[in-house]
PDB file of C-alpha atoms in Angstrom:
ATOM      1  CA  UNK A   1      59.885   8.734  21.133  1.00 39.00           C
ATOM      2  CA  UNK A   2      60.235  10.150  24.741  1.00 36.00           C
ATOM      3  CA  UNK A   3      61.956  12.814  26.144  1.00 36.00           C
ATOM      4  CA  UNK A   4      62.624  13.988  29.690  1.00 38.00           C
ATOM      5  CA  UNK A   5      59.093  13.780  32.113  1.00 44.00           C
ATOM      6  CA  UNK A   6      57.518  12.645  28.514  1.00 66.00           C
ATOM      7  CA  UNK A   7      57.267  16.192  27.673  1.00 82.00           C
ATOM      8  CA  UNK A   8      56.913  16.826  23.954  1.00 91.00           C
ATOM      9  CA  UNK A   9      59.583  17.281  21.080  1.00 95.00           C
ATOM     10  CA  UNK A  10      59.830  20.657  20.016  1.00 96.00           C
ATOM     11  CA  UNK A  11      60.031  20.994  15.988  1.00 96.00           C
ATOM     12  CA  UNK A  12      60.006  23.277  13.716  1.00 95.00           C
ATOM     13  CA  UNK A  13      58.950  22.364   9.735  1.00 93.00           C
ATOM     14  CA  UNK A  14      62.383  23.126   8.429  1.00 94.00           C
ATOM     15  CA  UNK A  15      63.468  20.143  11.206  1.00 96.00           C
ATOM     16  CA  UNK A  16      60.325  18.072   9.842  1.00 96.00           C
ATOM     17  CA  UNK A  17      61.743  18.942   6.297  1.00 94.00           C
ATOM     18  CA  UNK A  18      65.404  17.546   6.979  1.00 96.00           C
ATOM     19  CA  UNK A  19      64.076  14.717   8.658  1.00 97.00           C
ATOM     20  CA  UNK A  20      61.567  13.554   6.084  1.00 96.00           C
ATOM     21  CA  UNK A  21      64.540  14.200   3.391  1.00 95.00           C
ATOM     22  CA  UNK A  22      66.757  11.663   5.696  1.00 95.00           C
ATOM     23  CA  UNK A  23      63.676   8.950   6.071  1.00 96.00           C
ATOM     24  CA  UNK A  24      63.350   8.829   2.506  1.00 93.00           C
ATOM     25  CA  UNK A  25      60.764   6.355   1.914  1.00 96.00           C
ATOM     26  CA  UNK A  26      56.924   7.084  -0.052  1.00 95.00           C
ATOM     27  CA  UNK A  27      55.369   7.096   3.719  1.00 96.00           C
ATOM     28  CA  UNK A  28      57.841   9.717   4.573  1.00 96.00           C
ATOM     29  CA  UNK A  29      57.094  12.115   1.598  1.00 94.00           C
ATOM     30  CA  UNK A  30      53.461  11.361   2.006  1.00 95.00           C
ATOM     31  CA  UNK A  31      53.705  12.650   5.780  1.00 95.00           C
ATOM     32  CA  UNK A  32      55.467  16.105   3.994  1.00 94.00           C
ATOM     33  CA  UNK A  33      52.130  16.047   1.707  1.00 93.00           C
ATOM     34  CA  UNK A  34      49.940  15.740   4.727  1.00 94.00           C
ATOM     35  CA  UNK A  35      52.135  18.748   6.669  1.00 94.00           C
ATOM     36  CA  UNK A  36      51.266  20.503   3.452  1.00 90.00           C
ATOM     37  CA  UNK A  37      55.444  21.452   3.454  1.00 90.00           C
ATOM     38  CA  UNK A  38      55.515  19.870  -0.150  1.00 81.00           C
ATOM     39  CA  UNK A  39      56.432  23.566  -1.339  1.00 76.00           C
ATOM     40  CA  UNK A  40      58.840  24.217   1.245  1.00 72.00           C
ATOM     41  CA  UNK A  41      60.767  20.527   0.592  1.00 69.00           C
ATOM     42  CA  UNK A  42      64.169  21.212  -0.364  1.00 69.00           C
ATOM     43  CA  UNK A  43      67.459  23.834  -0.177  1.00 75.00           C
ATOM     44  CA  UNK A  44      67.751  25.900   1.811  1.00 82.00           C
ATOM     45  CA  UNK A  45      65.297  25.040   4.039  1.00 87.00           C
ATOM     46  CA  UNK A  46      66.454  21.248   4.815  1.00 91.00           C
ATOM     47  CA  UNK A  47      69.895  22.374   4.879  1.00 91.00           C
ATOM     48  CA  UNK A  48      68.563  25.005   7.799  1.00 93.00           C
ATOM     49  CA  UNK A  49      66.511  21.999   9.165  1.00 94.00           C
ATOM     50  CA  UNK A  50      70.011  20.012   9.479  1.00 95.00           C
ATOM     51  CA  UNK A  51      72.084  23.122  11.000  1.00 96.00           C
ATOM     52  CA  UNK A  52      69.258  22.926  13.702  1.00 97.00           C
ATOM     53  CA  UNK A  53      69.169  19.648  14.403  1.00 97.00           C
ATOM     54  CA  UNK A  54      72.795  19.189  14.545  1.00 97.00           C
ATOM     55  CA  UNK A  55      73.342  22.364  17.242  1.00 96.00           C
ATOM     56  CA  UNK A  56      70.583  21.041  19.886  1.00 97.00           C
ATOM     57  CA  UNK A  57      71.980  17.505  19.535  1.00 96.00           C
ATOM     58  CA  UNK A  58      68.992  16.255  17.597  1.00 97.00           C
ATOM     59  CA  UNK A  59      71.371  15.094  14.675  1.00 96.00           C
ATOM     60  CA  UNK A  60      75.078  13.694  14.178  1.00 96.00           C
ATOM     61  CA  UNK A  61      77.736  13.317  11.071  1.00 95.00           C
ATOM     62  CA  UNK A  62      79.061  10.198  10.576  1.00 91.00           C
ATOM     63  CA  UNK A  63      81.607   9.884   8.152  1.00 89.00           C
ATOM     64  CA  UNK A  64      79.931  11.631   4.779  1.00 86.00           C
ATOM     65  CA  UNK A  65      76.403  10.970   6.366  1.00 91.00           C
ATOM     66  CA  UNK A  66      74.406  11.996   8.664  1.00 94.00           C
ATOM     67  CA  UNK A  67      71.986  10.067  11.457  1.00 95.00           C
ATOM     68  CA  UNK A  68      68.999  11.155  13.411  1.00 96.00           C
ATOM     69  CA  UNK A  69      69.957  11.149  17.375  1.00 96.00           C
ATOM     70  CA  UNK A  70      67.925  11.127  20.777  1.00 95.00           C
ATOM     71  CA  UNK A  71      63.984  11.461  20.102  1.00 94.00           C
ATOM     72  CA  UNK A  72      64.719  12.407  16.278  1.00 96.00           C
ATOM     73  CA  UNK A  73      65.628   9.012  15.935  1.00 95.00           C
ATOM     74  CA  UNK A  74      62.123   7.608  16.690  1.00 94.00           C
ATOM     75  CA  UNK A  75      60.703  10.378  14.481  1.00 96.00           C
ATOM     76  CA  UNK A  76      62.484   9.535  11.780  1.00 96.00           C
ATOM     77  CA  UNK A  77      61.603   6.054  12.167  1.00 96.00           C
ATOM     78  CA  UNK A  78      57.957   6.613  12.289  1.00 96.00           C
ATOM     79  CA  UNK A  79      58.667   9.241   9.299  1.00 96.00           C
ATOM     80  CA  UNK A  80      59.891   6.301   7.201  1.00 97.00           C
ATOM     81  CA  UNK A  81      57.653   3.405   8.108  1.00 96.00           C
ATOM     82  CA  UNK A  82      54.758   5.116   8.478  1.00 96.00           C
ATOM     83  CA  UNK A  83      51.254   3.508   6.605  1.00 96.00           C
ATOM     84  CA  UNK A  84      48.381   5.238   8.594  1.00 96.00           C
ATOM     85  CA  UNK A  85      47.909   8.929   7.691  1.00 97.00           C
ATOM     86  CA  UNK A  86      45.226  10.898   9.817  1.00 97.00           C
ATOM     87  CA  UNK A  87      44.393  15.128   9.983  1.00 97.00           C
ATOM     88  CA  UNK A  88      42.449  16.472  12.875  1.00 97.00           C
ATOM     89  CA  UNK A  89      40.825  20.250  12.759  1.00 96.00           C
ATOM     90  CA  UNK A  90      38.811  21.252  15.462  1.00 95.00           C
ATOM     91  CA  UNK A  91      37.041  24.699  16.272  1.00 95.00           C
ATOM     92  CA  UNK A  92      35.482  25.906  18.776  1.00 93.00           C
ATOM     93  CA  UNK A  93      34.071  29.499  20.224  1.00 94.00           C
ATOM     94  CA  UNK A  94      37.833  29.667  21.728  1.00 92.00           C
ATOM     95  CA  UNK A  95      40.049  28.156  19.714  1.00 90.00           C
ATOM     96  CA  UNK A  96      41.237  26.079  16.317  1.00 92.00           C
ATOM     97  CA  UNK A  97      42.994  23.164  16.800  1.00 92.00           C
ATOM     98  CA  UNK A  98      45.169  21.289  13.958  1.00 94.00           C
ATOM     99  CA  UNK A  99      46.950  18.287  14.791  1.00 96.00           C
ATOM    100  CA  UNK A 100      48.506  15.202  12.231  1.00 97.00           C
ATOM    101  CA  UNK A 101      48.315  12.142  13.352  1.00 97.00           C
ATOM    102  CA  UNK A 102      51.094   9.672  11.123  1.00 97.00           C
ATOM    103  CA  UNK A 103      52.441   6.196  12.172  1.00 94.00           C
ATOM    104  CA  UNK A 104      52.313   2.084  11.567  1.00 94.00           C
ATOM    105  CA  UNK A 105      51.992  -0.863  13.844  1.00 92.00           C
ATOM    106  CA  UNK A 106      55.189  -0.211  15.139  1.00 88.00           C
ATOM    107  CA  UNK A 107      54.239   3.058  16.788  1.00 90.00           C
ATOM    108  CA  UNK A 108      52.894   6.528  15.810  1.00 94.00           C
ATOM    109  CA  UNK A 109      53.152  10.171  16.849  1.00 96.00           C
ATOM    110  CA  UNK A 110      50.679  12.880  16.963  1.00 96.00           C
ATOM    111  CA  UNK A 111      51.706  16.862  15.840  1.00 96.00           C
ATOM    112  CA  UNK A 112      50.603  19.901  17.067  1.00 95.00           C
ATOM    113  CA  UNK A 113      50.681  22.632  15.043  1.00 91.00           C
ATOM    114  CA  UNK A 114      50.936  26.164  16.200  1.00 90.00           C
ATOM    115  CA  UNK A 115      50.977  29.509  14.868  1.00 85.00           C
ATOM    116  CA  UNK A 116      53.935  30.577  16.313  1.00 87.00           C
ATOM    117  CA  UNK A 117      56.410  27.865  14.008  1.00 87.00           C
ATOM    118  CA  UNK A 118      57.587  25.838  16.846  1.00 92.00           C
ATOM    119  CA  UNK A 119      55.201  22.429  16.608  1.00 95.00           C
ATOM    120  CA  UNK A 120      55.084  19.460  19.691  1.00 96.00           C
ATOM    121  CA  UNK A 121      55.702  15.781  18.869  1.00 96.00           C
ATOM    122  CA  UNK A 122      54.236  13.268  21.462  1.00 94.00           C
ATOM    123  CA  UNK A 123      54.054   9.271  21.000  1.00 93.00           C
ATOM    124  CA  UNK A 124      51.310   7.340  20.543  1.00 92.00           C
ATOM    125  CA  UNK A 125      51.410   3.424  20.380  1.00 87.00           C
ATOM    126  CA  UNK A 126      50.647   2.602  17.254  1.00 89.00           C
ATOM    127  CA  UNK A 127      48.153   2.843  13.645  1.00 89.00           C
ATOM    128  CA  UNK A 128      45.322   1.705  16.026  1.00 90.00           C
ATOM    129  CA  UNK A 129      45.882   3.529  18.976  1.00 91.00           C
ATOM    130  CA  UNK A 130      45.827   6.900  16.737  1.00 93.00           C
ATOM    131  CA  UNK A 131      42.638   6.152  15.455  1.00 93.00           C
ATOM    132  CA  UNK A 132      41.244   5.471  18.757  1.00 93.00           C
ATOM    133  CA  UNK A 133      43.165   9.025  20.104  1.00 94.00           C
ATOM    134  CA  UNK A 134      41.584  11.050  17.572  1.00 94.00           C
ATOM    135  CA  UNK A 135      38.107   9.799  18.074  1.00 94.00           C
ATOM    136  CA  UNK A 136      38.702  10.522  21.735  1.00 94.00           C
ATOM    137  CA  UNK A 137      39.699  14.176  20.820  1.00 94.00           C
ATOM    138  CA  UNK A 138      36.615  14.800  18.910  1.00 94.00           C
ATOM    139  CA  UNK A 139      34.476  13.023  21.862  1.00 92.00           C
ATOM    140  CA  UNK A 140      36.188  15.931  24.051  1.00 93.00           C
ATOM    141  CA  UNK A 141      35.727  18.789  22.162  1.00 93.00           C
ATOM    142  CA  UNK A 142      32.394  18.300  20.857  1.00 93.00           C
ATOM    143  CA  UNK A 143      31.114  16.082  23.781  1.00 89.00           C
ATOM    144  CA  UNK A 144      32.478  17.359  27.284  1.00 90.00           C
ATOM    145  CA  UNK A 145      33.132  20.873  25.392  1.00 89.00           C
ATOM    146  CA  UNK A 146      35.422  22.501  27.462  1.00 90.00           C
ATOM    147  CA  UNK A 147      35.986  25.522  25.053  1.00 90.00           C
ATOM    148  CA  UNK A 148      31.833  25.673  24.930  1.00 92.00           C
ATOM    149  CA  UNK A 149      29.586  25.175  22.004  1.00 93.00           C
ATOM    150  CA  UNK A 150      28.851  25.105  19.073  1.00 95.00           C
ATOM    151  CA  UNK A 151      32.018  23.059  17.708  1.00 95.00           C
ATOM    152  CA  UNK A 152      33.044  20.990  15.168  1.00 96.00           C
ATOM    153  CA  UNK A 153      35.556  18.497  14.361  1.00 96.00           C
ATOM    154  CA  UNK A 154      36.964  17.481  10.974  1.00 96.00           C
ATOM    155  CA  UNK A 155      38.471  14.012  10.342  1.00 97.00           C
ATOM    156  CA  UNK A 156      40.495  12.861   6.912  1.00 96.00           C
ATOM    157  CA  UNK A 157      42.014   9.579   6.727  1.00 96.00           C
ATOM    158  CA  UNK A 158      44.573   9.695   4.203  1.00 95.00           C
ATOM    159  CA  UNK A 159      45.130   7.259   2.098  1.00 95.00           C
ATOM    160  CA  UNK A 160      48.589   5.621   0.006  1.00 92.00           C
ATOM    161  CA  UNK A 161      47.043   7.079  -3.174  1.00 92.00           C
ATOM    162  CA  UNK A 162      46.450  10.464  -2.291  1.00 89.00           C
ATOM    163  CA  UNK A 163      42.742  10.090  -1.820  1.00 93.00           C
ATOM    164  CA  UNK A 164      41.318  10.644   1.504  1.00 92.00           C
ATOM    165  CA  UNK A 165      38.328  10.024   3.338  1.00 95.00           C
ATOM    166  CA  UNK A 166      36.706  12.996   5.348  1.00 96.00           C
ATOM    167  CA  UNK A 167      33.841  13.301   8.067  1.00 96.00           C
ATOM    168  CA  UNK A 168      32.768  15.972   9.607  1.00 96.00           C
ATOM    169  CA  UNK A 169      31.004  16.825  12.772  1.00 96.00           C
ATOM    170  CA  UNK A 170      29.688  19.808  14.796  1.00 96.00           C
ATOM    171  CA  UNK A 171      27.720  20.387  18.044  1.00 95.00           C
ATOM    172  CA  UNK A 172      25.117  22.432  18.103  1.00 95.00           C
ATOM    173  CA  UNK A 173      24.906  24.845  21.494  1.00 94.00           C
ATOM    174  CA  UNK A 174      22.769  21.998  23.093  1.00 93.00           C
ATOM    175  CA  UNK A 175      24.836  19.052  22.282  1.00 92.00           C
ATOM    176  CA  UNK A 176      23.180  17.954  19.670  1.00 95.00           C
ATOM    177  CA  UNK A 177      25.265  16.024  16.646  1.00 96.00           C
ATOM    178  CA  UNK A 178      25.139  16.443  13.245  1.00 96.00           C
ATOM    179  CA  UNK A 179      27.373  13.928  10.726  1.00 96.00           C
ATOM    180  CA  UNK A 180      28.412  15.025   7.311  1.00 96.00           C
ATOM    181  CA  UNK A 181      30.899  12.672   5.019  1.00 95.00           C
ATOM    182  CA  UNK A 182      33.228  13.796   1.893  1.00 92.00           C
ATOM    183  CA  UNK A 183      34.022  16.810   0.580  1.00 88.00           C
ATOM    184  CA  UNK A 184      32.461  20.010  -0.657  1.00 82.00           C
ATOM    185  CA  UNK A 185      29.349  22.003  -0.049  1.00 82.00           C
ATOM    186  CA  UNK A 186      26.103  21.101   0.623  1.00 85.00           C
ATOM    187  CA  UNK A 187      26.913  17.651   2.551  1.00 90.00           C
ATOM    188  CA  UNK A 188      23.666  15.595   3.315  1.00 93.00           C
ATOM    189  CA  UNK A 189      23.776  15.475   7.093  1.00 93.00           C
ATOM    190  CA  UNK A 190      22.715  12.972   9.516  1.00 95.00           C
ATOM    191  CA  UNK A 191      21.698  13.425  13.456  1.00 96.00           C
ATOM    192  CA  UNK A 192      24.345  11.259  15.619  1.00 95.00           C
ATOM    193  CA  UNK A 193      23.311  10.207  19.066  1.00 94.00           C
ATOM    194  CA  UNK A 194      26.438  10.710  21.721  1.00 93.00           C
ATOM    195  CA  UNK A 195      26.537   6.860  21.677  1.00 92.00           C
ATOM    196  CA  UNK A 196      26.980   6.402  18.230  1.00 94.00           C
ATOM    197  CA  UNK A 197      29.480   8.820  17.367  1.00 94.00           C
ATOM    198  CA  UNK A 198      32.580   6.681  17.628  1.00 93.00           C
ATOM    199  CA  UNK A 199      31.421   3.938  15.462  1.00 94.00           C
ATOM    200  CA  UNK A 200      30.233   6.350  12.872  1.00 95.00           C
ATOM    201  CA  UNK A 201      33.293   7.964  13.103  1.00 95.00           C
ATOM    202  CA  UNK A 202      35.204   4.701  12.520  1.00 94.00           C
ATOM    203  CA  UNK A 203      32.619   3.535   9.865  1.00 94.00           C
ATOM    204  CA  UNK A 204      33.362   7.056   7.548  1.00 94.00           C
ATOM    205  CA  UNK A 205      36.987   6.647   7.853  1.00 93.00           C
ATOM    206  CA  UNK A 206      36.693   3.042   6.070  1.00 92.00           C
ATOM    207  CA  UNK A 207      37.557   1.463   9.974  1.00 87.00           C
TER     208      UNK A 207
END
């Protein structure tokens, strides 16, 4: 999925909703699980999705059908084949970041939520390389730190059964790493050296 200058696809979740609907597959509803739109899914919102989609072009009838068009197209493909399912927070003294990170070997896309309702879609290349992007995130945030410190990063690998793996890391003001894995309070955590973070990191997730 590209669009003009490779600037991101503009979405909104009642879009996501009608697309997800069209993909149809398990990987595709487990995507609308991981977009936490599960109680959205339906009327009238995915018939509001498909008005939108068909006005800006994103979406055309065909006979008693109807197909994904331009960059939707590629969404919807990764929608429907996707097997690698991957949630991002990140906070910082200036901002919280959310992002969800879905795709397969045949190419994956990274969303970025925001407050306002109107989300951005950009490509990645494939299961692999959005592993390796979201590790980089986390290495920026909590490592060069351009919103300051102390800041944290949350990763959760989801997995086919609804299970999901989660690590957690923050930055103390002097760049110092701490490492928590799972779920709930209280986490045991571990000091990370700078140099170790990415294969701990990988090594939580089940990498």
């Amino acid at each position: 999925m590209t669009t003009e200058d490779d600037a991101p696809l503009l979405i909104t979740e009642h879009e996501l909703i009608a697309l997800i609907a069209l993909a149809g597959t398990s990987g595709a509803l487990k995507c609308q699980r991981m977009f936490r739109l599960d109680h959205a899914a339906g009327a009238p919102l995915e018939q509001a999705g498909v008005a939108t989609l068909l006005e800006r072009g994103l979406m055309t009838i065909e006979g008693e059908g109807l197909l994904p068009a331009g960059p939707a197209a590629s969404v919807t493909a990764a929608l429907a084949s996707s097997d690698a399912w991957l949630e991002i927070a990140l906070v910082t003294p200036k901002a919280e970041h959310v992002y969800f990170l879905f795709g397969s070997a045949d190419g994956a896309l990274i969303l970025s939520l925001s407050k306002y309702g109107v989300h951005e879609l950009r490509p990645l290349t494939n299961a692999d390389g959005m592993f390796t992007t979201a590790i980089e995130m986390v290495n920026f945030y909590l490592g060069t730190a351009p919103d300051g410190r102390p800041a944290a990063g949350t990763l959760r690998r989801h997995l086919a059964d609804d299970s999901f793996r989660a690590v957690h890391v923050k930055a103390g003001p002097d760049g110092s790493l701490e490492l928590r894995e799972g779920e709930g309070e209280d986490l045991p955590a571990t000091a990370v050296r700078p140099e170790d973070l990415e294969q701990r990191l990988r090594k939580a997730m089940g990498l």
